Structure formats: structure tokens, C-alpha cells
PDB file of C-alpha atoms and ligand atoms in Angstrom:
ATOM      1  CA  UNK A   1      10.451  12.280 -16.817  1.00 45.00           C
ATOM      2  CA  UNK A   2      11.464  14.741 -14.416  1.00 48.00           C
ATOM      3  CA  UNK A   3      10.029  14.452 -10.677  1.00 49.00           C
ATOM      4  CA  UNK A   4       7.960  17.074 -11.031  1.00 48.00           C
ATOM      5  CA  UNK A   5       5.903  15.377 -13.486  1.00 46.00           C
ATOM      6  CA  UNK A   6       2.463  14.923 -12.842  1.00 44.00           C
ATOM      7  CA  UNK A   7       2.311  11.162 -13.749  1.00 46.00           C
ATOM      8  CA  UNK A   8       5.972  10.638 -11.787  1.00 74.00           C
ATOM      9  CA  UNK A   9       5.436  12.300  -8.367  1.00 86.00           C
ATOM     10  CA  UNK A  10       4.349  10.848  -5.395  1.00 97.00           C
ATOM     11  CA  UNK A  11       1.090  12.119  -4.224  1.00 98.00           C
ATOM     12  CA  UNK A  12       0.263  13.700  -1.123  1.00 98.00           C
ATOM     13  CA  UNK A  13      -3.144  12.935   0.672  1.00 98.00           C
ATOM     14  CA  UNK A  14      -3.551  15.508   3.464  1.00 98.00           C
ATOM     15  CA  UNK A  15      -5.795  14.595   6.061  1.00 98.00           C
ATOM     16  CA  UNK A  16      -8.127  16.608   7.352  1.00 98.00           C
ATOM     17  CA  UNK A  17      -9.422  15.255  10.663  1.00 98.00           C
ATOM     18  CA  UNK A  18      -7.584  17.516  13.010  1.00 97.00           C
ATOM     19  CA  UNK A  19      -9.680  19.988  12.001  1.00 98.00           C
ATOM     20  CA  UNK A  20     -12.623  18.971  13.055  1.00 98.00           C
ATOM     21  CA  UNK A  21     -10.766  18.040  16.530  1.00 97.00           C
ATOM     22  CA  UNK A  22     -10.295  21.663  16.760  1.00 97.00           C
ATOM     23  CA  UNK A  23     -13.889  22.189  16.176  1.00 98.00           C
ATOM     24  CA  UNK A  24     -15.240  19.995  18.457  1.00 97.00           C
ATOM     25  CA  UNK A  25     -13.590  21.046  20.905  1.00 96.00           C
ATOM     26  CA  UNK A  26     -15.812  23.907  21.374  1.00 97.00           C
ATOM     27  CA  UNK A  27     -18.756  22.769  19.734  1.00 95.00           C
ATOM     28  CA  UNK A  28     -18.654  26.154  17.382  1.00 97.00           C
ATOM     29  CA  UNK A  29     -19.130  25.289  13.575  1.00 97.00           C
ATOM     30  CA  UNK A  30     -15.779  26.678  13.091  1.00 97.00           C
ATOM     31  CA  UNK A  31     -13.133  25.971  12.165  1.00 98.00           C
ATOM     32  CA  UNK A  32     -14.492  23.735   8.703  1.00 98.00           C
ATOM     33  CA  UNK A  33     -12.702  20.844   7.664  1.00 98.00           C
ATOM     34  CA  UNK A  34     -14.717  21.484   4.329  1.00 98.00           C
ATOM     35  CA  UNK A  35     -12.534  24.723   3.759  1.00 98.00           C
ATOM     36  CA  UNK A  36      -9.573  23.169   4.769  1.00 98.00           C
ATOM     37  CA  UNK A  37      -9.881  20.407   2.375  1.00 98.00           C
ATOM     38  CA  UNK A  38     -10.861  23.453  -0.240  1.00 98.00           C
ATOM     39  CA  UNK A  39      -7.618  25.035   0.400  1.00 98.00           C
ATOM     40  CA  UNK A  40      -5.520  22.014   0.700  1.00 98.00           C
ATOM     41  CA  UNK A  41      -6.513  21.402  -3.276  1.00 97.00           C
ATOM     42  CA  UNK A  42      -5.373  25.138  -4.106  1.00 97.00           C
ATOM     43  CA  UNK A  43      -2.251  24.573  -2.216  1.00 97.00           C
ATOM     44  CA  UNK A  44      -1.552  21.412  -4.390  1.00 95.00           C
ATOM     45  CA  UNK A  45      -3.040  18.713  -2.291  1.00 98.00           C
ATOM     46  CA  UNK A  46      -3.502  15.294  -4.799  1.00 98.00           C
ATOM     47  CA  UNK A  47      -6.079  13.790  -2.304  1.00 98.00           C
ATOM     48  CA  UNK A  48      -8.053  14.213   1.056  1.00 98.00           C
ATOM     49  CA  UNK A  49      -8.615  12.314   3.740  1.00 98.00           C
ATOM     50  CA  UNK A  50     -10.975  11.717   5.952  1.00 98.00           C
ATOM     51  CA  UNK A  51     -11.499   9.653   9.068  1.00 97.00           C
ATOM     52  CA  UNK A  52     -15.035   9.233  10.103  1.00 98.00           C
ATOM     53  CA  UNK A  53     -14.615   7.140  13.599  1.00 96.00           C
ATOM     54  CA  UNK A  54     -16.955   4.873  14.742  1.00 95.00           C
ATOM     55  CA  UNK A  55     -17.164   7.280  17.809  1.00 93.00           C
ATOM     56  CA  UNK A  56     -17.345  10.610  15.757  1.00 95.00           C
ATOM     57  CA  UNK A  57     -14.664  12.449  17.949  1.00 92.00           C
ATOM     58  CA  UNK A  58     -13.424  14.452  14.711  1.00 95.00           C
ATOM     59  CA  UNK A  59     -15.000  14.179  11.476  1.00 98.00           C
ATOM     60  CA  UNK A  60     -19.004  13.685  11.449  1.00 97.00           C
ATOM     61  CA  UNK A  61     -21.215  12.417   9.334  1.00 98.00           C
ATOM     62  CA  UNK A  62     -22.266  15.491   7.442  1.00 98.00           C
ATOM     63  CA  UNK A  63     -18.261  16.090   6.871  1.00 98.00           C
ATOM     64  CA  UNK A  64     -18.331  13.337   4.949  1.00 98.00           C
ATOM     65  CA  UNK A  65     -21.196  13.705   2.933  1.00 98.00           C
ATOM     66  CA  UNK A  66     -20.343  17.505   2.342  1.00 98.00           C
ATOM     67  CA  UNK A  67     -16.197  16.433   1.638  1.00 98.00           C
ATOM     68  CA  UNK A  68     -18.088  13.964  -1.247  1.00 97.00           C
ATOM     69  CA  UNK A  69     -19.821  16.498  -2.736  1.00 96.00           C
ATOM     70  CA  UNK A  70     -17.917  19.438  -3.253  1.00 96.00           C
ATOM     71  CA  UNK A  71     -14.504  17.901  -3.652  1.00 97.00           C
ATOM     72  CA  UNK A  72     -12.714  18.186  -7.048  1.00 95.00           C
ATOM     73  CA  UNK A  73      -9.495  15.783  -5.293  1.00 97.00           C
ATOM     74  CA  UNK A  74     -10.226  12.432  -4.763  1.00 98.00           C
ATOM     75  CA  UNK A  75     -11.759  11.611  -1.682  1.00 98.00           C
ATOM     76  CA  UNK A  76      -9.985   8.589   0.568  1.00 98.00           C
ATOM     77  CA  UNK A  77     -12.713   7.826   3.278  1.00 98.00           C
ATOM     78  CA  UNK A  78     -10.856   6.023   6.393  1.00 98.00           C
ATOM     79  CA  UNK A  79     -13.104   3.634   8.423  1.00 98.00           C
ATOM     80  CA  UNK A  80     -13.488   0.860  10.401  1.00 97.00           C
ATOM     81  CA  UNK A  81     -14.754  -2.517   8.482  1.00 97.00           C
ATOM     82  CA  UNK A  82     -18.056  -2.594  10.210  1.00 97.00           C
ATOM     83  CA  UNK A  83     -21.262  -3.172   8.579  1.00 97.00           C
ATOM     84  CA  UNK A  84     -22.051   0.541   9.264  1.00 97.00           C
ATOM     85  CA  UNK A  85     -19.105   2.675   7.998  1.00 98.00           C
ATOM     86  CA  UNK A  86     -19.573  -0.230   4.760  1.00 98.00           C
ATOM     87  CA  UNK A  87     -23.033   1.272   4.319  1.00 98.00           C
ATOM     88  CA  UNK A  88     -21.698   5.245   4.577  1.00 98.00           C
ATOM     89  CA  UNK A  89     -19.409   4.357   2.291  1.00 98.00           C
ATOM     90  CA  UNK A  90     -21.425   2.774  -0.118  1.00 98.00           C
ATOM     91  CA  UNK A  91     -23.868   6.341   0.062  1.00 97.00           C
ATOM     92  CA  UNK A  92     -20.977   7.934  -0.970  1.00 97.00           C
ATOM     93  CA  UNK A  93     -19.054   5.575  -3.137  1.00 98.00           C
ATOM     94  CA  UNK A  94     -15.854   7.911  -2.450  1.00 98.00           C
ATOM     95  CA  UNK A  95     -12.638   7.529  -4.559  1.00 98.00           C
ATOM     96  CA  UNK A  96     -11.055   4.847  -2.102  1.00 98.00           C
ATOM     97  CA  UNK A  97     -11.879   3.441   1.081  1.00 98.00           C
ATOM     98  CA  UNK A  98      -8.880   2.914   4.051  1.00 98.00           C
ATOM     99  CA  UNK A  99      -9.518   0.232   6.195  1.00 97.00           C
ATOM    100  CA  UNK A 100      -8.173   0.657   9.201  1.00 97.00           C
ATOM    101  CA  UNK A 101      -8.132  -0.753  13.103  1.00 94.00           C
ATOM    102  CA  UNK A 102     -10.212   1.049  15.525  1.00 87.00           C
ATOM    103  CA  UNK A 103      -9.984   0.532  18.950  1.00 77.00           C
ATOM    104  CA  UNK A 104     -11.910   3.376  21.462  1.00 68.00           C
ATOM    105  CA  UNK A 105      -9.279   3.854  23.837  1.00 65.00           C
ATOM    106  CA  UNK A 106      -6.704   4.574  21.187  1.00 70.00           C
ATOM    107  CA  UNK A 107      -5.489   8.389  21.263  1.00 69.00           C
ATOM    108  CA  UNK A 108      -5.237   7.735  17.210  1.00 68.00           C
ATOM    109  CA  UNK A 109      -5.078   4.706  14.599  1.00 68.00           C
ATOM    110  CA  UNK A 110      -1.805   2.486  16.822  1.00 72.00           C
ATOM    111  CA  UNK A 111      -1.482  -0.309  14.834  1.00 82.00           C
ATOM    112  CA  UNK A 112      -2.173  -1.666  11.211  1.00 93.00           C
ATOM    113  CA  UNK A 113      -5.615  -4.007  10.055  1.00 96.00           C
ATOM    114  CA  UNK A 114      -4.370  -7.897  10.654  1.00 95.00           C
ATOM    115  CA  UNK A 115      -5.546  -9.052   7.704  1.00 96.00           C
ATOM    116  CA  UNK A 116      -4.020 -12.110   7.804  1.00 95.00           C
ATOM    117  CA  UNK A 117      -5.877 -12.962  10.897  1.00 95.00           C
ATOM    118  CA  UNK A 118      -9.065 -11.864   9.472  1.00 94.00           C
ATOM    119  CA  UNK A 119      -8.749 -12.766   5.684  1.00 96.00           C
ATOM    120  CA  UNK A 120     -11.870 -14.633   4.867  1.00 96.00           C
ATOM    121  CA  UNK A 121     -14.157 -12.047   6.415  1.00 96.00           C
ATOM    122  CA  UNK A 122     -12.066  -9.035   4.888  1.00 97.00           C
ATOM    123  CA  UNK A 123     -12.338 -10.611   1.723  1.00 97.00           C
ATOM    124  CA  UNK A 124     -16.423 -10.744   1.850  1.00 97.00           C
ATOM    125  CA  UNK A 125     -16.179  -7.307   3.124  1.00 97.00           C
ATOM    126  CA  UNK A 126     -14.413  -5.314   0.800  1.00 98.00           C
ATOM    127  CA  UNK A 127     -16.259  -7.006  -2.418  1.00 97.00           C
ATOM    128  CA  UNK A 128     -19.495  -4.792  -2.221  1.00 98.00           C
ATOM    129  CA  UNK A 129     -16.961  -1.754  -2.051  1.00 98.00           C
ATOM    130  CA  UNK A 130     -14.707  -3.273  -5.016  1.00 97.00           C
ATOM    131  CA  UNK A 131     -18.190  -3.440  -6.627  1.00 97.00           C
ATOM    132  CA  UNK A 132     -19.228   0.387  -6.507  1.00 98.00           C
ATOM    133  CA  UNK A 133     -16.342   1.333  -7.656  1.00 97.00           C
ATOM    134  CA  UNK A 134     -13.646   2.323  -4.525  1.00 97.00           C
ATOM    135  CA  UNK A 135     -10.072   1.386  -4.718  1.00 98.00           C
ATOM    136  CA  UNK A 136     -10.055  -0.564  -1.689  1.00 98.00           C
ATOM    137  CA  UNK A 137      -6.829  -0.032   0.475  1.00 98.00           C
ATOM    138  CA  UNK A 138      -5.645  -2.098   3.783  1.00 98.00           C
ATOM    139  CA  UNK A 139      -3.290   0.148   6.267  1.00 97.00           C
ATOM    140  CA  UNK A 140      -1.299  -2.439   7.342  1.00 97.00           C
ATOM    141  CA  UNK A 141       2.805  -2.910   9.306  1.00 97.00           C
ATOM    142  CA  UNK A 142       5.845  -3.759   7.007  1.00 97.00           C
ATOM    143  CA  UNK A 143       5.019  -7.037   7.674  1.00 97.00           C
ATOM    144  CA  UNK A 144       5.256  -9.524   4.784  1.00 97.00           C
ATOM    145  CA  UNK A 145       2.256 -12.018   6.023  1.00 97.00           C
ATOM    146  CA  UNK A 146      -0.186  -8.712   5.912  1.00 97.00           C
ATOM    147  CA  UNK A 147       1.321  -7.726   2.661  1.00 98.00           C
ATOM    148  CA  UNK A 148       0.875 -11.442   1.442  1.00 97.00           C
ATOM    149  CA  UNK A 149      -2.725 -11.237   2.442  1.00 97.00           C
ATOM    150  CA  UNK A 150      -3.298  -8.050   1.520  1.00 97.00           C
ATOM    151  CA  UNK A 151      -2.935  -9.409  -1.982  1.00 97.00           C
ATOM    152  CA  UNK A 152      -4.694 -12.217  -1.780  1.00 97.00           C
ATOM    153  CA  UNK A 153      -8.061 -10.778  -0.548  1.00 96.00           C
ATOM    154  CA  UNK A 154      -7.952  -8.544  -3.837  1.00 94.00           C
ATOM    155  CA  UNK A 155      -7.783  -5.214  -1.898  1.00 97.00           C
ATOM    156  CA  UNK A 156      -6.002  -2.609  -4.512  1.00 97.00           C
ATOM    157  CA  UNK A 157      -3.976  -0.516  -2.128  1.00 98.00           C
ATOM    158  CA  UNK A 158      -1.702  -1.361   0.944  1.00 98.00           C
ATOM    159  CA  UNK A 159      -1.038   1.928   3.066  1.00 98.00           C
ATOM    160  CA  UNK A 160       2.038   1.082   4.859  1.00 98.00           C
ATOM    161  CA  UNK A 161       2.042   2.451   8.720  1.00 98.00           C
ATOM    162  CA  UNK A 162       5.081   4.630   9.194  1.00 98.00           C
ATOM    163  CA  UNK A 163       4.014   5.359  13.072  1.00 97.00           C
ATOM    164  CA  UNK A 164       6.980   3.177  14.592  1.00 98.00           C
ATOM    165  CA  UNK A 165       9.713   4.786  12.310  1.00 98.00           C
ATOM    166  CA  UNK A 166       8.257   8.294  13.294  1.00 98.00           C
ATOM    167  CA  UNK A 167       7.975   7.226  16.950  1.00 98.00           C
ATOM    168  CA  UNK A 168      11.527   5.620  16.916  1.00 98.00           C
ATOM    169  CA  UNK A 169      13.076   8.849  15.535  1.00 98.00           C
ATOM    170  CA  UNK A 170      11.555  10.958  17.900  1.00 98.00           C
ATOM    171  CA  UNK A 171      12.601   8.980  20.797  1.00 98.00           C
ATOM    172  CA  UNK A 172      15.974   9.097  19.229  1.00 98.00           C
ATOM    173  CA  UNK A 173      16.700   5.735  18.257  1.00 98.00           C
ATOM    174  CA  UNK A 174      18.455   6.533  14.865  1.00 98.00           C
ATOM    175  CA  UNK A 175      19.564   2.127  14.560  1.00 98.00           C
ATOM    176  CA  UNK A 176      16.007   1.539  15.341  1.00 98.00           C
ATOM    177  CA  UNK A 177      14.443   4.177  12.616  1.00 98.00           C
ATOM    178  CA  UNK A 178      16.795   2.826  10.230  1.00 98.00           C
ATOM    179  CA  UNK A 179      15.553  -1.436  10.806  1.00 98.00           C
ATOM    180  CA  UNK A 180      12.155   0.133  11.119  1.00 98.00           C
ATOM    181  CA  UNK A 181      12.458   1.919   7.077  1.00 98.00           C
ATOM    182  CA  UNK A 182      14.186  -0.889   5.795  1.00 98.00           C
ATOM    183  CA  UNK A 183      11.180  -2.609   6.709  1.00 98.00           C
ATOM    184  CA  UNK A 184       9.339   0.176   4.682  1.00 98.00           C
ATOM    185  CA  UNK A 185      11.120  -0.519   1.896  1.00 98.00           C
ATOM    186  CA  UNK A 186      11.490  -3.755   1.787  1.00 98.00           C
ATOM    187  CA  UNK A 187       7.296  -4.518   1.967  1.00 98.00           C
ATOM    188  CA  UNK A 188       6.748  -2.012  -0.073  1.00 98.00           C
ATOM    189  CA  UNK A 189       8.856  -3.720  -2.906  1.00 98.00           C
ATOM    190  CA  UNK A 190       7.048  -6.829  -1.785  1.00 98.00           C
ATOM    191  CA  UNK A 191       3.657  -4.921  -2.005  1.00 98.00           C
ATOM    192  CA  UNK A 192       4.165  -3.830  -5.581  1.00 98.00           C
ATOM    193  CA  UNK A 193       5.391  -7.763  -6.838  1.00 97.00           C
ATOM    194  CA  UNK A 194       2.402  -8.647  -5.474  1.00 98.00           C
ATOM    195  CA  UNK A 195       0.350  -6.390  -7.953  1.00 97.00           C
ATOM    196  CA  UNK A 196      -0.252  -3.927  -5.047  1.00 98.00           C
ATOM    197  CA  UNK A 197      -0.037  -0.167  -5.284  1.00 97.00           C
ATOM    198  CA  UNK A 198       1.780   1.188  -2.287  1.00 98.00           C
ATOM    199  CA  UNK A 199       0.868   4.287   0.173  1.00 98.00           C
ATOM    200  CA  UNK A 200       2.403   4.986   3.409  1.00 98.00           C
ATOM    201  CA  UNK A 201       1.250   7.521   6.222  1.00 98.00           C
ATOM    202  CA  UNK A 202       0.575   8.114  10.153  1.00 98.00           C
ATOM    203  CA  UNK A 203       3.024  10.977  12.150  1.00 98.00           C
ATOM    204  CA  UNK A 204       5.118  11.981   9.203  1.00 98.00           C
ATOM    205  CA  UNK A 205       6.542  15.360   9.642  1.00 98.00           C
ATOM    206  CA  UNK A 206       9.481  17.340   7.669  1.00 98.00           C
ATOM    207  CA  UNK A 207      12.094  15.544   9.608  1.00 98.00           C
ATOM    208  CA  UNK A 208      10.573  11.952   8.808  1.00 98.00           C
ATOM    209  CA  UNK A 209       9.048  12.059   4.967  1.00 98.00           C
ATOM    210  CA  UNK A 210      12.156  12.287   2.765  1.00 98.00           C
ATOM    211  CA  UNK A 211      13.300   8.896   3.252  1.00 98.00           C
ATOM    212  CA  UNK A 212       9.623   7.508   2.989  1.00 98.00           C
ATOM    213  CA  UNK A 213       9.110  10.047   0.008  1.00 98.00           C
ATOM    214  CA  UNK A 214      12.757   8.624  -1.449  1.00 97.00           C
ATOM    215  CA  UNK A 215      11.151   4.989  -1.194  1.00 97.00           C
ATOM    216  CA  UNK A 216      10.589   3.880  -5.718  1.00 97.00           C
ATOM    217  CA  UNK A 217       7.881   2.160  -5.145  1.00 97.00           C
ATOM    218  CA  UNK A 218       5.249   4.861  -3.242  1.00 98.00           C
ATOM    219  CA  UNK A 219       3.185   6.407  -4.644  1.00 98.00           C
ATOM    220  CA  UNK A 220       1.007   8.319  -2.076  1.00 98.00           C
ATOM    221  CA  UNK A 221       1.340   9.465   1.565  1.00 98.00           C
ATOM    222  CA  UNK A 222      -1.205  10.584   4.001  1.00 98.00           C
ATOM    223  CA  UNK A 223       0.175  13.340   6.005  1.00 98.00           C
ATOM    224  CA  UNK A 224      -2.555  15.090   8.690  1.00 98.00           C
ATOM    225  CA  UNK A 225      -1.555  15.899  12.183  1.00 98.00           C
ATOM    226  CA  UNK A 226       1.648  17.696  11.865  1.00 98.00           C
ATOM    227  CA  UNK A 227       0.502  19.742   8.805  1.00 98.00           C
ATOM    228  CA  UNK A 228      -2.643  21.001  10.678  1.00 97.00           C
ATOM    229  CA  UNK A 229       0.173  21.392  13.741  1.00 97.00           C
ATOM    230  CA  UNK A 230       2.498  23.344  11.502  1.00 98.00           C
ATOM    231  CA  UNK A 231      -0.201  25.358   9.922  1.00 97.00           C
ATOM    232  CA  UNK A 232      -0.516  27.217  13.203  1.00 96.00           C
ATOM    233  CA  UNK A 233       2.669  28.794  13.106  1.00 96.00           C
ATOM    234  CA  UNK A 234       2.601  29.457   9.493  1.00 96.00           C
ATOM    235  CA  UNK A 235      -0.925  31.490  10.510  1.00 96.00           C
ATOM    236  CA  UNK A 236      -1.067  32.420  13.964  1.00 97.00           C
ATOM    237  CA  UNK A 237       0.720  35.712  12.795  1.00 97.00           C
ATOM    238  CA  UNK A 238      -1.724  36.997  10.280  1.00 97.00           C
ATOM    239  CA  UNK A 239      -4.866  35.719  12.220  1.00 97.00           C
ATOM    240  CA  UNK A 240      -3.607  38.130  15.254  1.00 98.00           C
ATOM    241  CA  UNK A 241      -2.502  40.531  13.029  1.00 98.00           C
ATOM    242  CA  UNK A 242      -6.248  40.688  11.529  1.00 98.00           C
ATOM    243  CA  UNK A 243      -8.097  40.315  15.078  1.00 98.00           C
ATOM    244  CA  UNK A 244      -5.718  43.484  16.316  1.00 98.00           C
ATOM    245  CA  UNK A 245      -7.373  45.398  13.324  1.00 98.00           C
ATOM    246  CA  UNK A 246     -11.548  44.889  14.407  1.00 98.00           C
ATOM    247  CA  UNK A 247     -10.177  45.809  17.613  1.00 98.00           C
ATOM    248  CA  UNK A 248      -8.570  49.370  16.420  1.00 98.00           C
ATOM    249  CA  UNK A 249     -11.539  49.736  13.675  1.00 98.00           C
ATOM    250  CA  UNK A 250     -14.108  49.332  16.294  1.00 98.00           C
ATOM    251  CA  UNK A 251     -12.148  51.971  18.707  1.00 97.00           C
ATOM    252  CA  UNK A 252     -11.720  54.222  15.842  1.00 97.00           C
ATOM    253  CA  UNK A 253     -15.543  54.231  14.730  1.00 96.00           C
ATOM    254  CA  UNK A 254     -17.123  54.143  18.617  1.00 92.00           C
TER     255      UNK A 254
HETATM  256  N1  LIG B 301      -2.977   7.145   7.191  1.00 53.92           N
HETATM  257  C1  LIG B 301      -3.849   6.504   8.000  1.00 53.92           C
HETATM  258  C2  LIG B 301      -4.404   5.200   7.544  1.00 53.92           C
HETATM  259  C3  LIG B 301      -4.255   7.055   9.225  1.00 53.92           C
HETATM  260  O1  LIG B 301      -5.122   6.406  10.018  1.00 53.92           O
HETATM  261  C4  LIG B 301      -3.767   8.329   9.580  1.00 53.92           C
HETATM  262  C5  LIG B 301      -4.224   8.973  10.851  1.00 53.92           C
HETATM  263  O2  LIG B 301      -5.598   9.204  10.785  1.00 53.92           O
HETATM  264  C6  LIG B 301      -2.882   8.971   8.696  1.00 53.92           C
HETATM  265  C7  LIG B 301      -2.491   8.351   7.524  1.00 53.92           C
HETATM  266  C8  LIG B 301      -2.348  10.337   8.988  1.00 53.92           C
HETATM  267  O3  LIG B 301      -1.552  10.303  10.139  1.00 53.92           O
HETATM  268  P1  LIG B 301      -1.079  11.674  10.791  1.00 53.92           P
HETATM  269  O4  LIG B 301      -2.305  12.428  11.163  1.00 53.92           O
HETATM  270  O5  LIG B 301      -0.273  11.214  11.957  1.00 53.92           O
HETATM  271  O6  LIG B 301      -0.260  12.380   9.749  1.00 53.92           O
END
């Protein structure tokens, strides 16, 4: 089957929550992480993502329940596992749920879940979401006891975090970034034994995704920040170029 192939290429899951930073930063109802997520599935998106925060500083509420229902792309709803994000997400029953570590302080997600450490209740906690109908994934390190666990609570999907390797090749430490993907790799062969299907995101950019993208056994990666980041010089052009014409048309008609 050649790569291309719908069934044989890896699918990417853009995240839209950097949007909604923008937008909050101003309070304006602009710029919509709705119509981002609509033109992220024209430009070939496979998924979107969304992280609703327990402190709202991006997406909100009403992003998610407006992301649920006008979305044609699976929706992948990251959260927290409280009792409260559980309920949201059982409103919305969305495609697949992300578990993921929250801590209020954090500048974004820094580490993976510990399931191991927190097996029994993760187990109890995911079953109601199992239940509706959401393929239930665990962003978790390339570490084999989280993989191991990760399995044995019945979760569907590991999402391996790729924020080290990232981090290591921008500070330059190529020997690091290389132990750091072998690590990848190596869980993410572990993952799939283990019945597991394997996704991998947080601060991939051009430079960082081929060897993730290269890995056999991925099959999805979450890619937010730098797109949204690179999107801005791929349109700051045309958006001046456009404001530069009101300005003349309004000269021209006064
Ligand atoms: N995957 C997960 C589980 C995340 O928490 C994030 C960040 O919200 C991403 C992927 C995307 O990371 P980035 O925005 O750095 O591409």
C-alpha cells in the first residue's frame, strides 16, 4: 500500500488550543478556534484537538460543545481525570478522551499521567467513558511501567509525550535526542504488544516530526503550538495585505 494510503498513513491531530490563547488574550470573540478547526479539516487535518483546562485559560466550555457539534473529524477532548471534565465529557461523548496531568502553575501539559501510581482509581475512572463509547487514551513518558499499566487498566490509546526529545533538540543535545527517541520507539513497540494503539505529540515542529512520523508503530500525532506559530508567517502577509486595502478603499470613497 503506498504511504499515501488512507488506511496506511499516520494521522495528524492538530490542536487547536492556541487559538483560543490568542483570543483570550483580548477578550474579543475573535479569533475562533471553531473556524480553525473548520479549516484544519479542509487542509487535511484527520482529527482535532482540544484541551479544555480545568482553569479555562484557552479553550472554554462552549468551544467544546460547539467543536462537538459541527465537526465532521473526530473530536479528541484533552482533560484532566476529575469528576468534572468526566461529566463534560460524558455530555459530549466525543470521539476519544486524552487524559492528561494538570498542574496550575504549568506554562503547558510538562509531564505524562502516572498511571502506574494511580492505576486502581484510573481504572474506575475511565470505565463510564469506555462505556459511552470514547476511545480512552493515557498521555504518558516512554516509560515501560506506564505503558505496562496503561494496558492493564484497559485504556485503548497511549499518546506517547515527545516534549523531552523536542526540548533536548532544541537545547542542542543531539546524544540526548537520540536516547530520548529510542525511548520513543522502543515503548511504542512495547505499547502495540501490549494490544495498545500508539499516538505521540507535545512541541513537535518540522525539525522534530520525521523521526517520530518514521516510528512503524504510530499511528497519530497531535501537533498544536508550532502549527498555530507557523501559521503566522504563512498569513501575516495576506492579512496586511487585505487591512492596507479598507484603508485605501475608505480614503478613496471619503
Ligand atoms: N498531545 C497532548 C496530550 C498535549 O497535551 C498537547 C499540548 O496540549 C499536545 C499533544 C500538543 O502539543 P503542542 O501544542 O506542543 O504541539
Amino acid at each position: 500500500m503506498a504511504p499515501t494510503d488512507r488506511a496506511d498513513r499516520l494521522r495528524l491531530g492538530v490542536n487547536i488550543d492556541h487559538v483560543a490563547t490568542v483570543r483570550n488574550a483580548r477578550g474579543t470573540p475573535y479569533p475562533d478556534p471553531l473556524r480553525a478547526a473548520l479549516l484544519a479539516e479542509q487542509a487535511g487535518a484527520d482529527g482535532i484537538t482540544a484541551h479544555l483546562r480545568e482553569d479555562r485559560r484557552h479553550i472554554t466550555d462552549a468551544d467544546i460543545a460547539a467543536l462537538a457539534g459541527r465537526l465532521s473529524a473526530p473530536l479528541n477532548l484533552e482533560m484532566a481525570a476529575t469528576e468534572e471534565m468526566r461529566a463534560i465529557a460524558l455530555r459530549h461523548v466525543p470521539h476519544a478522551v486524552c487524559l492528561v496531568p494538570e498542574r496550575r502553575a504549568e506554562r503547558t501539559t510538562e509531564g505524562g499521567l502516572d498511571v502506574a501510581a494511580d492505576a486502581v482509581r484510573l481504572r474506575d475512572y475511565i470505565a463510564p467513558l469506555v462505556e459511552a463509547g470514547c476511545r480512552v487514551s493515557l498521555f504518558i513518558a516512554p516509560d515501560a511501567d506506564q505503558v505496562d499499566a496503561a494496558a492493564e487498566i484497559g485504556a485503548a490509546v497511549v499518546e506517547l509525550h515527545t516534549g523531552a526529545y523536542c526540548d533536548l533538540h532544541l537545547e542542542g543535545d543531539g546524544e540526548g535526542r537520540d536516547a530520548e527517541l529510542a525511548r520513543i520507539e522502543a515503548m511504542a513497540r512495547r505499547a502495540v504488544a501490549a494490544g495498545l494503539e500508539v499516538h505521540a505529540g507535545h512541541g513537535l515542529t518540522y525539525d522534530t516530526v520525521g523521526p517520530v512520523a518514521a516510528i512503524a508503530q504510530m499511528t497519530e500525532l497531535n501537533i498544536g503550538h508550532f502549527l498555530i506559530a507557523d501559521a503566522l508567517f504563512r498569513g501575516l502577509s495576506g492579512t496586511i495585505a487585505q487591512m492596507r486595502r479598507a484603508m485605501d478603499a475608505a480614503r478613496l470613497a471619503a
